PDB file of C-alpha atoms in Angstrom:
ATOM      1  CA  UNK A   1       0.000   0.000   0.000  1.00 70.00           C
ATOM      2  CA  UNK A   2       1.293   3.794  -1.120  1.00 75.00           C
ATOM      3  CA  UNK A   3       2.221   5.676   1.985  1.00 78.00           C
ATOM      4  CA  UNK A   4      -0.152   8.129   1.308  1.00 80.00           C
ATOM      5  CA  UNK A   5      -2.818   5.965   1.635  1.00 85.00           C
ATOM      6  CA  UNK A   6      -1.447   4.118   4.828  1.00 91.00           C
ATOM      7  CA  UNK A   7      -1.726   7.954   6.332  1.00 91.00           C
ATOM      8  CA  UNK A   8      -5.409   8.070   5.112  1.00 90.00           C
ATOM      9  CA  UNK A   9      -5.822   4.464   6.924  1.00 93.00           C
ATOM     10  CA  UNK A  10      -3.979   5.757   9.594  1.00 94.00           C
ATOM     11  CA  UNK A  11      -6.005   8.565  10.350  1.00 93.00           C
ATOM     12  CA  UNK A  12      -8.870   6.378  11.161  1.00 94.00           C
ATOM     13  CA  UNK A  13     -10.322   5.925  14.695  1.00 93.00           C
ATOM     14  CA  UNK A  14     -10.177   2.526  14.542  1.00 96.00           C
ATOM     15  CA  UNK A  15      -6.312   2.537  13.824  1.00 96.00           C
ATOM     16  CA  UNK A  16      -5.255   5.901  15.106  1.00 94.00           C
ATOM     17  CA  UNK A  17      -4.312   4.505  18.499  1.00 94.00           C
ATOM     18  CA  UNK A  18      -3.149   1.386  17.785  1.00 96.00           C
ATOM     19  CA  UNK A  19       0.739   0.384  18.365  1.00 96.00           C
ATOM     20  CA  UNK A  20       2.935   1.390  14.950  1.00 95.00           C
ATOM     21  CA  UNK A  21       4.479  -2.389  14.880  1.00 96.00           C
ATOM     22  CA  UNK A  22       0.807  -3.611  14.577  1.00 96.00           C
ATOM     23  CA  UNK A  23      -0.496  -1.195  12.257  1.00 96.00           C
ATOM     24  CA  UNK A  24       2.654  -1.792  10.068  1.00 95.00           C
ATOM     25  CA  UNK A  25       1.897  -5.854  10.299  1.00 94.00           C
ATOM     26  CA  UNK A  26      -1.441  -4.887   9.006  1.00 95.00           C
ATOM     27  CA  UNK A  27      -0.698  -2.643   6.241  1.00 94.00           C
ATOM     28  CA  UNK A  28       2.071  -5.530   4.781  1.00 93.00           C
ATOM     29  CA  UNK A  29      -1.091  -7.760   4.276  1.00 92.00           C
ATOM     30  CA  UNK A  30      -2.942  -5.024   2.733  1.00 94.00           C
ATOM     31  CA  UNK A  31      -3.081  -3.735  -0.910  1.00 92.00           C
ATOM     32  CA  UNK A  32      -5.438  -1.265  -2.991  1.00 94.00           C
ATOM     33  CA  UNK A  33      -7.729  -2.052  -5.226  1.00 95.00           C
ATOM     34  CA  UNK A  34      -9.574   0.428  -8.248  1.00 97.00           C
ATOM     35  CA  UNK A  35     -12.824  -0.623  -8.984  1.00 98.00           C
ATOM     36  CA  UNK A  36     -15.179   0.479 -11.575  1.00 98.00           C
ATOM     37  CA  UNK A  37     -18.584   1.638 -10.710  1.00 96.00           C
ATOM     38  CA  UNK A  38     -21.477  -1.256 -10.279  1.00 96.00           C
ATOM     39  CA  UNK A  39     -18.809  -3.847  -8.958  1.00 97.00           C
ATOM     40  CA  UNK A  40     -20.199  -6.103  -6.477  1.00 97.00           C
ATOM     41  CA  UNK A  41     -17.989  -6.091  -4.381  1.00 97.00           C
ATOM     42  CA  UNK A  42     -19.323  -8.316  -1.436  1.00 97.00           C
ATOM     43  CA  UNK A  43     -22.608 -10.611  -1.509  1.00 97.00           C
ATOM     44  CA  UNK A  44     -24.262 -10.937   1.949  1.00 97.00           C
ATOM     45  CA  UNK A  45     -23.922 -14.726   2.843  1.00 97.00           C
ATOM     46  CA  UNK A  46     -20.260 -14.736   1.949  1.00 97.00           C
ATOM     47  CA  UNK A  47     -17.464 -14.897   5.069  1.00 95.00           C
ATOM     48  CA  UNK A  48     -15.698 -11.972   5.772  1.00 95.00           C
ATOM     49  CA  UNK A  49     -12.142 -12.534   3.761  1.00 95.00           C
ATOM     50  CA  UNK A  50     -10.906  -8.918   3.563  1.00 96.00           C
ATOM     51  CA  UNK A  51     -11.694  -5.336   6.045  1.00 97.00           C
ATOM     52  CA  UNK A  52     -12.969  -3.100   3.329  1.00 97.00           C
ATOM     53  CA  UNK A  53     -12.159   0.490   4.041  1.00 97.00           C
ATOM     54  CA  UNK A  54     -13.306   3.070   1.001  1.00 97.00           C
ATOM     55  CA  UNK A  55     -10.306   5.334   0.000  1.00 95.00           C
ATOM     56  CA  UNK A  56     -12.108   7.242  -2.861  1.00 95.00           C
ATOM     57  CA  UNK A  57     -15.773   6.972  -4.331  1.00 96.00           C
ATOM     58  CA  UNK A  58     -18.886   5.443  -2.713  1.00 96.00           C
ATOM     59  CA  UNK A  59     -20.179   1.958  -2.030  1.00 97.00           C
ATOM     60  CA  UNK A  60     -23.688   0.831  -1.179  1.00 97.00           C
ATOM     61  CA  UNK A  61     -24.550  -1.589   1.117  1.00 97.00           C
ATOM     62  CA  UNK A  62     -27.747  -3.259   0.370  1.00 97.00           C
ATOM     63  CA  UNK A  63     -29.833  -6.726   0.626  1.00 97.00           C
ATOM     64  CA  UNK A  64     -32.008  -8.936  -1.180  1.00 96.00           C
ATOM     65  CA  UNK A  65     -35.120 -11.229  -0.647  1.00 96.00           C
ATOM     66  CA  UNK A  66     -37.548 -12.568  -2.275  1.00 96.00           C
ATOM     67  CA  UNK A  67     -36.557 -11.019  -5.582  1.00 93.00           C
ATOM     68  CA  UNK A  68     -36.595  -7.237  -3.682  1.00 94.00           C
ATOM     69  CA  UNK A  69     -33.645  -5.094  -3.085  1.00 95.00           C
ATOM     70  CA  UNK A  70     -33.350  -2.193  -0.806  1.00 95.00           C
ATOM     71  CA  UNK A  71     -30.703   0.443  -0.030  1.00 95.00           C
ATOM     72  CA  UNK A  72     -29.650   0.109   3.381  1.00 94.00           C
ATOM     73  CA  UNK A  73     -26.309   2.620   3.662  1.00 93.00           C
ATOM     74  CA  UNK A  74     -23.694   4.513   1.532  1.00 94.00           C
ATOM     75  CA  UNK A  75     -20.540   4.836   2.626  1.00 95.00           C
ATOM     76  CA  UNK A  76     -17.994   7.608   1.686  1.00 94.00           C
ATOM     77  CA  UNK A  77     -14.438   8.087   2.089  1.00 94.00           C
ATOM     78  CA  UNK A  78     -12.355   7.080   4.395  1.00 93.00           C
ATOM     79  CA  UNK A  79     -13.863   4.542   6.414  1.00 95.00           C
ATOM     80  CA  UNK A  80     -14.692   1.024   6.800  1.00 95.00           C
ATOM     81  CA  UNK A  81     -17.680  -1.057   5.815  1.00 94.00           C
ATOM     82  CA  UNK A  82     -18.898  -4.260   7.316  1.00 93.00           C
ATOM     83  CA  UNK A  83     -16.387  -4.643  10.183  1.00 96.00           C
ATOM     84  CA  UNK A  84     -18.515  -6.723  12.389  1.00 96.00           C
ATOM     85  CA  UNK A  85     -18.566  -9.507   9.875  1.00 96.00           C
ATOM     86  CA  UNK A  86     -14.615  -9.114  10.122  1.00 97.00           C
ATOM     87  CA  UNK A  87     -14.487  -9.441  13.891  1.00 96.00           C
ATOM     88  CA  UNK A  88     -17.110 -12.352  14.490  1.00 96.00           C
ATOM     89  CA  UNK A  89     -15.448 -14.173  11.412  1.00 96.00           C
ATOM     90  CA  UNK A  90     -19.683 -14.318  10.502  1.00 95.00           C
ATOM     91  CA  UNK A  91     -21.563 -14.213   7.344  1.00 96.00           C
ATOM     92  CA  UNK A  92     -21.732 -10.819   5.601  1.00 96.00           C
ATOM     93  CA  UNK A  93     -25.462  -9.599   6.376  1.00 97.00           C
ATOM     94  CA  UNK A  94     -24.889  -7.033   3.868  1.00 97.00           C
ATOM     95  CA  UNK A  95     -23.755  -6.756  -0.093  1.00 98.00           C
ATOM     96  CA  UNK A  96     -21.655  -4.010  -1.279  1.00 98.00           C
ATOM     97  CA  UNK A  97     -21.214  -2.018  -4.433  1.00 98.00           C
ATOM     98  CA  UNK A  98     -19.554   0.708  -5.860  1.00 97.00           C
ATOM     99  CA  UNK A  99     -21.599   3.448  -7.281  1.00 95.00           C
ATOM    100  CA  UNK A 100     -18.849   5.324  -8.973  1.00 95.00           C
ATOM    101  CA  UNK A 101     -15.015   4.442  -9.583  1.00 97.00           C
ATOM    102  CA  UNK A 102     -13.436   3.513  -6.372  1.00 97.00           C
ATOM    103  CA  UNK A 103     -10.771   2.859  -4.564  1.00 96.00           C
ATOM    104  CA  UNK A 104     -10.897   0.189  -1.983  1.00 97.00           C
ATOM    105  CA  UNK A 105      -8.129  -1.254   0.554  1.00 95.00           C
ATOM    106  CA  UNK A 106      -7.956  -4.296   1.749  1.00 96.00           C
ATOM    107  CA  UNK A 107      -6.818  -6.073   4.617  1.00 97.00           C
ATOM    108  CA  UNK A 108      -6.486  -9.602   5.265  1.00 97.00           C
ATOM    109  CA  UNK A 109      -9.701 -10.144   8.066  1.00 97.00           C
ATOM    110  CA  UNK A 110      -7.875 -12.698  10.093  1.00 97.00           C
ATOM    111  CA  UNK A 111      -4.690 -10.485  10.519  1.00 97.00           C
ATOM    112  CA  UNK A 112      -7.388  -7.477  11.710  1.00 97.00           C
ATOM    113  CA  UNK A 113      -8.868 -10.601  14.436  1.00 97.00           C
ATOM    114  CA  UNK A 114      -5.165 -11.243  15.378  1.00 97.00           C
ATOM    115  CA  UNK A 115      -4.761  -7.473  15.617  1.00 97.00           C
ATOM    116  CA  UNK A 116      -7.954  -7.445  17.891  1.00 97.00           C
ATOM    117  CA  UNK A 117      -6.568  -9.972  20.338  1.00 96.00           C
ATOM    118  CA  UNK A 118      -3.043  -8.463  20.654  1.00 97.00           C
ATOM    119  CA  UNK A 119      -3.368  -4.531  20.779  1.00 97.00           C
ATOM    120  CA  UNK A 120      -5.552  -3.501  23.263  1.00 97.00           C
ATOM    121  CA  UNK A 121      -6.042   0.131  21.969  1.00 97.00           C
ATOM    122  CA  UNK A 122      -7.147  -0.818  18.865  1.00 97.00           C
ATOM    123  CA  UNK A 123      -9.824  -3.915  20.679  1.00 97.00           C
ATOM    124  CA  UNK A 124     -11.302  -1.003  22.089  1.00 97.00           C
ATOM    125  CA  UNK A 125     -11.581   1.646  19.238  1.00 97.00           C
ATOM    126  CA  UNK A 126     -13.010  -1.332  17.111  1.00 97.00           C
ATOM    127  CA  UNK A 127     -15.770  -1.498  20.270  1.00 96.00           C
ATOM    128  CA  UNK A 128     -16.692   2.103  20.128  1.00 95.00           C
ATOM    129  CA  UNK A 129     -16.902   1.579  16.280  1.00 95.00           C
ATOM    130  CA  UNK A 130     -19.038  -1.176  16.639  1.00 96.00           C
ATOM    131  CA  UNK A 131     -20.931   0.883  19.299  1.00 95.00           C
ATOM    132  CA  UNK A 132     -21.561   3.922  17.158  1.00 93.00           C
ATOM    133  CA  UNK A 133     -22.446   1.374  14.583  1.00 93.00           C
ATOM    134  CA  UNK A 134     -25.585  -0.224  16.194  1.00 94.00           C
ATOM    135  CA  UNK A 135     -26.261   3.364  17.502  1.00 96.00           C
ATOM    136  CA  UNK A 136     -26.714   4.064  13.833  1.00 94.00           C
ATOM    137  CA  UNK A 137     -28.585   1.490  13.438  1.00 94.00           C
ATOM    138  CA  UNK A 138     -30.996   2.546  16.051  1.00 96.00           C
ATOM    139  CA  UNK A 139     -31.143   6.130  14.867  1.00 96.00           C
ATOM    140  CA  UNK A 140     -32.227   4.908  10.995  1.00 94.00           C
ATOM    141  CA  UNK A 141     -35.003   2.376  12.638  1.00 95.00           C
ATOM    142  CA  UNK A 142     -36.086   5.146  14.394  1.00 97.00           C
ATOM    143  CA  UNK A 143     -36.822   7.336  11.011  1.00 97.00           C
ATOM    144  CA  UNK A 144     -38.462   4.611   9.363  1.00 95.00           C
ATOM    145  CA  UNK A 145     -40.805   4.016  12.057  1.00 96.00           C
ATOM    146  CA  UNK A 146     -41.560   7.450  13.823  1.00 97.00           C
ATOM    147  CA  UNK A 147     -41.671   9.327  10.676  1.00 98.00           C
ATOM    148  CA  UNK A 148     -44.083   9.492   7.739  1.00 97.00           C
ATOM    149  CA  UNK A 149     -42.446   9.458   4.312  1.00 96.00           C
ATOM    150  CA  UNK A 150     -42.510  13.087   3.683  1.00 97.00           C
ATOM    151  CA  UNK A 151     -40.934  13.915   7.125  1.00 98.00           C
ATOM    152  CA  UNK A 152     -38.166  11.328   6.167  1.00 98.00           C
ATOM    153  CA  UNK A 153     -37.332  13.130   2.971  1.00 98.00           C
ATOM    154  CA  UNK A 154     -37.474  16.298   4.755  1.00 98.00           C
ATOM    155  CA  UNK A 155     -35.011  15.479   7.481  1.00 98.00           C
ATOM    156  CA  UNK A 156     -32.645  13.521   4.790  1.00 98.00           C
ATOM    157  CA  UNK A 157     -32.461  16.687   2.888  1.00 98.00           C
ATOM    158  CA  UNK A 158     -31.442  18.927   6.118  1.00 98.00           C
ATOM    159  CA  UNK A 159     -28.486  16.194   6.492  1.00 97.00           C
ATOM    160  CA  UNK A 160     -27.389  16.477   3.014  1.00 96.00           C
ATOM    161  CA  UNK A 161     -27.250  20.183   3.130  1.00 97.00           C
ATOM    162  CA  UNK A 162     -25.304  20.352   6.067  1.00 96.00           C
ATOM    163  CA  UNK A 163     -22.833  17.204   4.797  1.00 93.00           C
ATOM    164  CA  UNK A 164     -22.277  19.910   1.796  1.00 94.00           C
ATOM    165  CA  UNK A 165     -21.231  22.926   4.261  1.00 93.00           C
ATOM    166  CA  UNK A 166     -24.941  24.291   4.563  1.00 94.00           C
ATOM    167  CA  UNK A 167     -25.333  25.750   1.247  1.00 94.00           C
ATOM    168  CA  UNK A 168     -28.715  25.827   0.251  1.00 96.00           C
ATOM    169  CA  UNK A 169     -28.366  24.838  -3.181  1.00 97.00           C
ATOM    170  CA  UNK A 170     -26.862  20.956  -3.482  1.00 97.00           C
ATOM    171  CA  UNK A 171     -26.843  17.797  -5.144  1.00 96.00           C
ATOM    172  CA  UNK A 172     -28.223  14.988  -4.383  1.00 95.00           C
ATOM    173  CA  UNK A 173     -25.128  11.855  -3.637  1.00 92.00           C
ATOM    174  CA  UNK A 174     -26.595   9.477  -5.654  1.00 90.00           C
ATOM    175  CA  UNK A 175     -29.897   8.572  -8.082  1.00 92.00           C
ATOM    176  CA  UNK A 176     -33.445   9.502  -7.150  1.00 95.00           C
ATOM    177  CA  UNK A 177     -34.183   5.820  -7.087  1.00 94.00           C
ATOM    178  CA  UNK A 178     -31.551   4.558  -4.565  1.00 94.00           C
ATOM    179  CA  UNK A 179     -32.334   7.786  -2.253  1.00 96.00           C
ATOM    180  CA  UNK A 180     -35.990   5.675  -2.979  1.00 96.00           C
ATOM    181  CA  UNK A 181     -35.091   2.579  -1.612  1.00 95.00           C
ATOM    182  CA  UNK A 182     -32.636   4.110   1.282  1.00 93.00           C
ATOM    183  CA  UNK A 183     -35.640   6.244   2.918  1.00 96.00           C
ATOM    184  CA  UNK A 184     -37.606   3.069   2.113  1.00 94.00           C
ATOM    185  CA  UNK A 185     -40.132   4.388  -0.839  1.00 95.00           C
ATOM    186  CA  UNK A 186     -41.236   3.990  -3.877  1.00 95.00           C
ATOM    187  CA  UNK A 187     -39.557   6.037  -6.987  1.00 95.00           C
ATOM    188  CA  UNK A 188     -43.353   7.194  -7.302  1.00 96.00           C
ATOM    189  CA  UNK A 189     -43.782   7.537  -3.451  1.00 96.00           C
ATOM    190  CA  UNK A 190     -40.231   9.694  -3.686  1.00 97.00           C
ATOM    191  CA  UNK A 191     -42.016  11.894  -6.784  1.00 96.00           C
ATOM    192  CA  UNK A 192     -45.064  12.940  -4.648  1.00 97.00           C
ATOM    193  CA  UNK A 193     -42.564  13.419  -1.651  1.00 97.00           C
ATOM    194  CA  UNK A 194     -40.756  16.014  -3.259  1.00 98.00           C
ATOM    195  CA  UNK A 195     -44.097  17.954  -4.736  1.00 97.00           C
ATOM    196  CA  UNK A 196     -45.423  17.676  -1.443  1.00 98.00           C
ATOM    197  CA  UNK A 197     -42.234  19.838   0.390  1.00 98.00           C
ATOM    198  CA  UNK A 198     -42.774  22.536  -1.942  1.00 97.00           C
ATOM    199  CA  UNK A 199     -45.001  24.640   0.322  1.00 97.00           C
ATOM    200  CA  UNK A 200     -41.844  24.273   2.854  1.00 97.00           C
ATOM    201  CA  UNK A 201     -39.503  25.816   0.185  1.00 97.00           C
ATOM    202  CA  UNK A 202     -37.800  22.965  -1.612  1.00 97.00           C
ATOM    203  CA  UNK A 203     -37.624  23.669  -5.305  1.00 97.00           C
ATOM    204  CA  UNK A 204     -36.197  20.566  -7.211  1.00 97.00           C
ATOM    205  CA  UNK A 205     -34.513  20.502 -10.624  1.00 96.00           C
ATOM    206  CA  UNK A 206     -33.022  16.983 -11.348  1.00 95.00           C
ATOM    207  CA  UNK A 207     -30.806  16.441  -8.397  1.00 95.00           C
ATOM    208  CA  UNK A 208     -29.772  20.205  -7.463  1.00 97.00           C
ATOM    209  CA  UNK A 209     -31.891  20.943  -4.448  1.00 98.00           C
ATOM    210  CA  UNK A 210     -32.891  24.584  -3.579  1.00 98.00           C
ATOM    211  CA  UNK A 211     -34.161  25.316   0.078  1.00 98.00           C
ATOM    212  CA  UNK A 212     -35.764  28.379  -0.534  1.00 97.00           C
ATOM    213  CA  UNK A 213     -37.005  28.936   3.443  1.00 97.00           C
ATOM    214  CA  UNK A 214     -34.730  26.839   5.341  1.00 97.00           C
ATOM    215  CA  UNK A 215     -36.896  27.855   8.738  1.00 97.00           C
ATOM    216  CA  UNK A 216     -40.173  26.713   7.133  1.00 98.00           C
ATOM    217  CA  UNK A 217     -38.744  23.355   5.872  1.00 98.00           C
ATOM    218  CA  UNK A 218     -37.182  22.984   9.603  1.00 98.00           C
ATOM    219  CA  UNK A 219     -40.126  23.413  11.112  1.00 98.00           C
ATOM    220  CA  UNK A 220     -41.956  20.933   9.337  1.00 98.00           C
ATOM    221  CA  UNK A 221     -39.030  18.700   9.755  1.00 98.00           C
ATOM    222  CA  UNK A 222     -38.599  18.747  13.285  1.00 98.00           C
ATOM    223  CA  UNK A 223     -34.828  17.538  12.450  1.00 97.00           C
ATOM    224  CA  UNK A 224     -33.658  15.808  16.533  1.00 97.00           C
ATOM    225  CA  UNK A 225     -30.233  15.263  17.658  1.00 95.00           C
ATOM    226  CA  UNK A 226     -31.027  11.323  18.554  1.00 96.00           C
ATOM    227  CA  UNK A 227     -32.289  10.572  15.026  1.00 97.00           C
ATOM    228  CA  UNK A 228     -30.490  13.161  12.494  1.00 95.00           C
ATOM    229  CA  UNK A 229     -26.963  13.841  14.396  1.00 92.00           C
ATOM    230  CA  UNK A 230     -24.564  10.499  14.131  1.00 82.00           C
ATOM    231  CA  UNK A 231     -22.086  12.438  16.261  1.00 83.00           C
ATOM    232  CA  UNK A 232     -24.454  11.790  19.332  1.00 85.00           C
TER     233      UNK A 232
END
């Protein structure tokens, strides 16, 4: 692996602390991968062979049944994807794709277990990972199932526009439809979603988002700190 990138890797949480001869013993396993976009490039089911860790583009994670599909998370640079699998040696309960040209590193999952049991700063940033992990988990269960579909859209777009420095003209990350299946709609449920937030002052034009009255739209919103902040 370039240096370069063993400073991006580095800089994780998850790594940060952990002792330099360990890290190094890791990142001699490891190599970088480029990927084109719409790889697969995990299928839930599958053991954990490799800690993924996205250096450059986004993946999806989503899951099948019963001939659906549905967007569960998308995961940006720098940072790891899946790592429970990894640690538990389990079943991936998760597929992964990349949505645009990526680049991936890759490190060997039983040297990150061996790394687990040795170094005990880096067992215990791995459990605070984990931790904010399921507390992510619990903050996404909790939009799907307190909020109606319009107040989901509503609240996603606040935490777009302040991932893109609070601007109030943005992109969208990714295609209307996969924004569809992440908030858990319809294409045709996301449609009416969008006319319906334009007495809050959201004016839509392909993906570029305009909030025309950001307090109006927050009101109706009602963004909170235990669903909409992952820092908490």
């Amino acid at each position: 692996m370039a240096e370069s990138f063993e400073s991006e890797v580095r800089k994780l949480g998850i790594f940060s602390a952990m002792e330099e001869s360990h890290f190094d013993g890791l990142m001699r396993a490891a190599y970088v991968q480029n990927f084109p976009p719409h790889v697969e490039l995990i299928t839930e089911g599958d053991i954990s062979d490799f800690l993924h860790i996205v250096l450059v583009g986004t993946v999806e994670l989503f899951s099948t049944w019963n001939n659906r599909e549905t967007s569960l998370a998308m995961v940006r640079p720098v940072s790891t994807f899946i790592l429970a699998a990894t640690i538990r040696d389990a079943p991936y309960l998760m597929s992964a794709r990349t949505l645009e040209k990526s680049r991936i590193a890759l490190i060997p999952s039983q040297d990150v277990r061996r790394a687990f049991g040795e170094d005990a700063a880096f067992a215990r940033a791995i459990v605070d990972e984990l931790a904010n992990c399921y507390r992510a988990v619990v903050k996404n269960t909790k939009d799907l199932k307190l909020r109606t579909s319009l107040e989901r859209l509503a609240n996603y777009l606040l935490r777009e526009q302040r991932r893109q420095a609070g601007a109030p003209q943005f992109d969208l990350p990714f295609e209307k439809r996969r924004l569809a299946s992440f908030l858990g709609m319809t294409p045709e449920n996301l449609s009416r979603a969008f006319k319906g937030l334009r007495p809050y002052g959201v004016v839509v034009d392909g993906s570029c988002m305009t909030i025309t009255d950001q307090a109006d739209l927050e009101g109706f919103a009602k963004p909170s700190p235990l669903i909409d902040n992952h820092r908490t």
